[in-house]
XYZ file of C-alpha atoms in Angstrom:
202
model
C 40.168 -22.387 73.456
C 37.036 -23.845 74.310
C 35.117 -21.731 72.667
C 36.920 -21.934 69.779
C 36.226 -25.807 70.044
C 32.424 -25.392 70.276
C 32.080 -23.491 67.262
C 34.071 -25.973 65.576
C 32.134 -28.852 66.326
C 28.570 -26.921 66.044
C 29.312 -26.697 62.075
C 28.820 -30.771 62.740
C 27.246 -31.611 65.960
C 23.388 -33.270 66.201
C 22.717 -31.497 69.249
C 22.848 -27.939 70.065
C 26.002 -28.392 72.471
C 28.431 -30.967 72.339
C 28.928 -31.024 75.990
C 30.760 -34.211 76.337
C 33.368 -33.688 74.035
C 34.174 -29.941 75.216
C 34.675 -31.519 78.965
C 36.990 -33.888 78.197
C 38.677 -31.468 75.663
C 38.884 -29.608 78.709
C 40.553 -32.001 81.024
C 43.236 -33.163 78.668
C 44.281 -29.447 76.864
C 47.207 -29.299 79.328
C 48.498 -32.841 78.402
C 48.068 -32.728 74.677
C 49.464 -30.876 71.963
C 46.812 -27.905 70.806
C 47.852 -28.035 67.260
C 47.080 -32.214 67.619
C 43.691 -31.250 68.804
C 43.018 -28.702 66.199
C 44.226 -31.293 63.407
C 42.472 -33.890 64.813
C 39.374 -32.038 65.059
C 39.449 -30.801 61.359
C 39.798 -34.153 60.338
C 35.984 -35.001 62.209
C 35.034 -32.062 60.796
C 35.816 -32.927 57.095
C 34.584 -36.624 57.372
C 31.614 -37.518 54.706
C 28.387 -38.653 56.722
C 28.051 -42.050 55.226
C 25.369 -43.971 57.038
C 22.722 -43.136 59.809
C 24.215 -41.684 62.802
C 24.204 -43.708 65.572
C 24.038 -40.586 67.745
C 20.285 -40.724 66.810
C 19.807 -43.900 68.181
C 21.327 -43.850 71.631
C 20.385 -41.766 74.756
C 22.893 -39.251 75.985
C 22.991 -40.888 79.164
C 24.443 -43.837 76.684
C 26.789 -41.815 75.017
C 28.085 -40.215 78.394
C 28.916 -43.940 78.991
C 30.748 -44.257 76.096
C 33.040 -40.900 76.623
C 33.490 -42.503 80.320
C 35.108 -45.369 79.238
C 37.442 -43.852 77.423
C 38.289 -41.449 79.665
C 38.950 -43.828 82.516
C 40.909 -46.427 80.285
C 44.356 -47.094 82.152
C 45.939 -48.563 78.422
C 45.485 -45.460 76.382
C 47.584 -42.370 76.955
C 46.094 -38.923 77.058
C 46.578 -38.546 73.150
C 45.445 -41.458 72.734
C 42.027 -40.632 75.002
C 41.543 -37.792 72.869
C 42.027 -39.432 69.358
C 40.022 -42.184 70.657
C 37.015 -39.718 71.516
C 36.802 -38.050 68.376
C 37.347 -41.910 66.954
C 33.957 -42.452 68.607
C 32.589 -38.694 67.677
C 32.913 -39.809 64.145
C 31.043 -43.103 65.059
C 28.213 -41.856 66.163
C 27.969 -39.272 63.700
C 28.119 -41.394 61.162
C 31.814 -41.364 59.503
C 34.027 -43.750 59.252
C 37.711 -43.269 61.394
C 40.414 -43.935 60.074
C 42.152 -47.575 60.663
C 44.477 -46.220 63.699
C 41.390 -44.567 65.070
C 39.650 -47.699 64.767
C 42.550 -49.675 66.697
C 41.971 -47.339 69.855
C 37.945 -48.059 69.680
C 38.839 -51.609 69.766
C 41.065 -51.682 72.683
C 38.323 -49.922 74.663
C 34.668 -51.742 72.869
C 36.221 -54.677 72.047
C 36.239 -56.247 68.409
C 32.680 -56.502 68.105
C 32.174 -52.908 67.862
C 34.724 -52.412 65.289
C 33.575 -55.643 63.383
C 29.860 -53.191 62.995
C 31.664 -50.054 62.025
C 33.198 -52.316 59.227
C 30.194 -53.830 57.953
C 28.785 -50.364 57.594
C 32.063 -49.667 55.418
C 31.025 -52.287 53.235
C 27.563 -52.088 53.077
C 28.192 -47.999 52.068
C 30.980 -48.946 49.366
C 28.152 -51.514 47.799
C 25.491 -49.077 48.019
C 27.417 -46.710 46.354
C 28.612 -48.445 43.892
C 25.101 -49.294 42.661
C 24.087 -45.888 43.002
C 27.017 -44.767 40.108
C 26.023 -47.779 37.866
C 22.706 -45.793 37.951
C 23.513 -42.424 37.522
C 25.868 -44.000 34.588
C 23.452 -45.889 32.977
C 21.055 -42.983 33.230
C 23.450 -40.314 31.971
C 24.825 -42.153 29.323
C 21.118 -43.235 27.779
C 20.448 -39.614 27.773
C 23.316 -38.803 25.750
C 22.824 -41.458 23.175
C 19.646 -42.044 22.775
C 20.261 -45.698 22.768
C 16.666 -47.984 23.751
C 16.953 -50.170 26.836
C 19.083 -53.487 26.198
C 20.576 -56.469 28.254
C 23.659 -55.924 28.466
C 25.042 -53.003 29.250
C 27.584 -53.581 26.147
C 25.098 -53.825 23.262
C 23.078 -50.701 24.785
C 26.701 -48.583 24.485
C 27.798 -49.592 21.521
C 25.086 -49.976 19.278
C 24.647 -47.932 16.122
C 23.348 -44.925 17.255
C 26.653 -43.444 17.859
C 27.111 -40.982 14.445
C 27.605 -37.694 16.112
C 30.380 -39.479 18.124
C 34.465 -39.714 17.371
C 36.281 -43.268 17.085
C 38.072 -42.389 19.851
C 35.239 -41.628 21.771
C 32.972 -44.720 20.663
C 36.378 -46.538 21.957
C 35.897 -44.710 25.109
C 32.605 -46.081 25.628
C 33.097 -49.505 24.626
C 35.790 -49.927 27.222
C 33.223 -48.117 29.834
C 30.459 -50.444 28.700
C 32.334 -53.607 29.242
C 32.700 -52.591 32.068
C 29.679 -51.422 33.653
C 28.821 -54.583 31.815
C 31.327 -56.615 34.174
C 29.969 -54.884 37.137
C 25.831 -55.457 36.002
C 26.947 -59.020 36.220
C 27.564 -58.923 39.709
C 24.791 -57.466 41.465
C 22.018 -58.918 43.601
C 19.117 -59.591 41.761
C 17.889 -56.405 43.832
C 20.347 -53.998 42.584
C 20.053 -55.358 39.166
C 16.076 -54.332 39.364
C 17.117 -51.403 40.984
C 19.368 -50.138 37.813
C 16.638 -52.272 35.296
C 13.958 -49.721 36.814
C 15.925 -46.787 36.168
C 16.532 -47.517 32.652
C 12.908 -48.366 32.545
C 12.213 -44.695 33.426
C 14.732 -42.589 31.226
C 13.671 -44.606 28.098
């Protein structure tokens, strides 16, 4: 079983061995269902890394800490010590749990903790959506040849469009006005950001 474990969580794992986990894994096989586990497990597995693992930053002596107080929480049942630990796993990996996940970290690091793990949610979903308006803006300037404009509307639905369908010039006229929308409401950073690109695919 624990071997089976290992080799799971080396196909994600920072370090070499993920000795913690397997201990605790270890100590609670008996009182949780395997197949919960297993599921549990797949689900770290499978998680996106989103933003800079805090793994990296921490010593192991820190995140030994962090296993401990899980493991000696008197509030959380053994499921719940295991769903909390690979809660935490995910954390310092750099994923995001999932919100029942997140409701276990909280009763053992307090609200604070949580309160980070969401501002990294929201910092990701912004930085992400800038990162598409690029790629967008990029993609589509490729494809139609179109000269840099302000605003995204008049750049997509210009005249340059004659190898193009009506339905399709539709199509991007309701994608423009939208992007469009979405320009509008970006730092003055981003903006620059997406200004630059264009700049550079002229």
């Amino acid at each position: 079983m624990l071997q089976f474990l290992e080799n799971l969580l080396l196909k994600r794992r920072l370090r070499k061995r993920p000795e913690f986990e397997l201990q605790y894994f270890e100590k609670y096989k008996n009182l949780v269902a395997w197949d919960k586990i297993v599921s549990l497990l797949e689900e770290y597995k499978s998680g996106d890394i989103i933003f800079e693992p805090i793994r990296l930053k921490i010593t192991e002596q820190d995140e030994e800490v962090l296993y401990e107080n899980i493991d000696k929480s008197e509030i959380l049942s053994p499921q719940e010590k295991v769903e909390t630990i690979i809660g935490l796993m995910m954390v310092l990996d750099g994923s995001f749990p999932k919100p029942p996940m997140l409701s276990l970290l909280e009763k053992i690091f307090g609200k604070e903790f949580v309160e980070m793990i969401e501002k990294k949610r929201e910092e990701f979903k912004d930085d992400i959506a800038t990162k598409k308006l690029i790629r967008l803006t990029k993609e589509w300037k490729k494809y139609t040849g179109l000269k840099k404009e302000s605003p995204f509307a008049k750049k997509f639905i210009g005249t340059n469009f004659d190898p193009l369908t009506k339905k399709a010039r539709e199509h991007l006229k309701e994608i423009a006005e939208e992007l469009d929308e979405k320009y509008n409401k970006l730092s003055p950073e981003d903006k620059a950001k997406v200004d630059a690109m264009s700049k550079n695919n002229k």
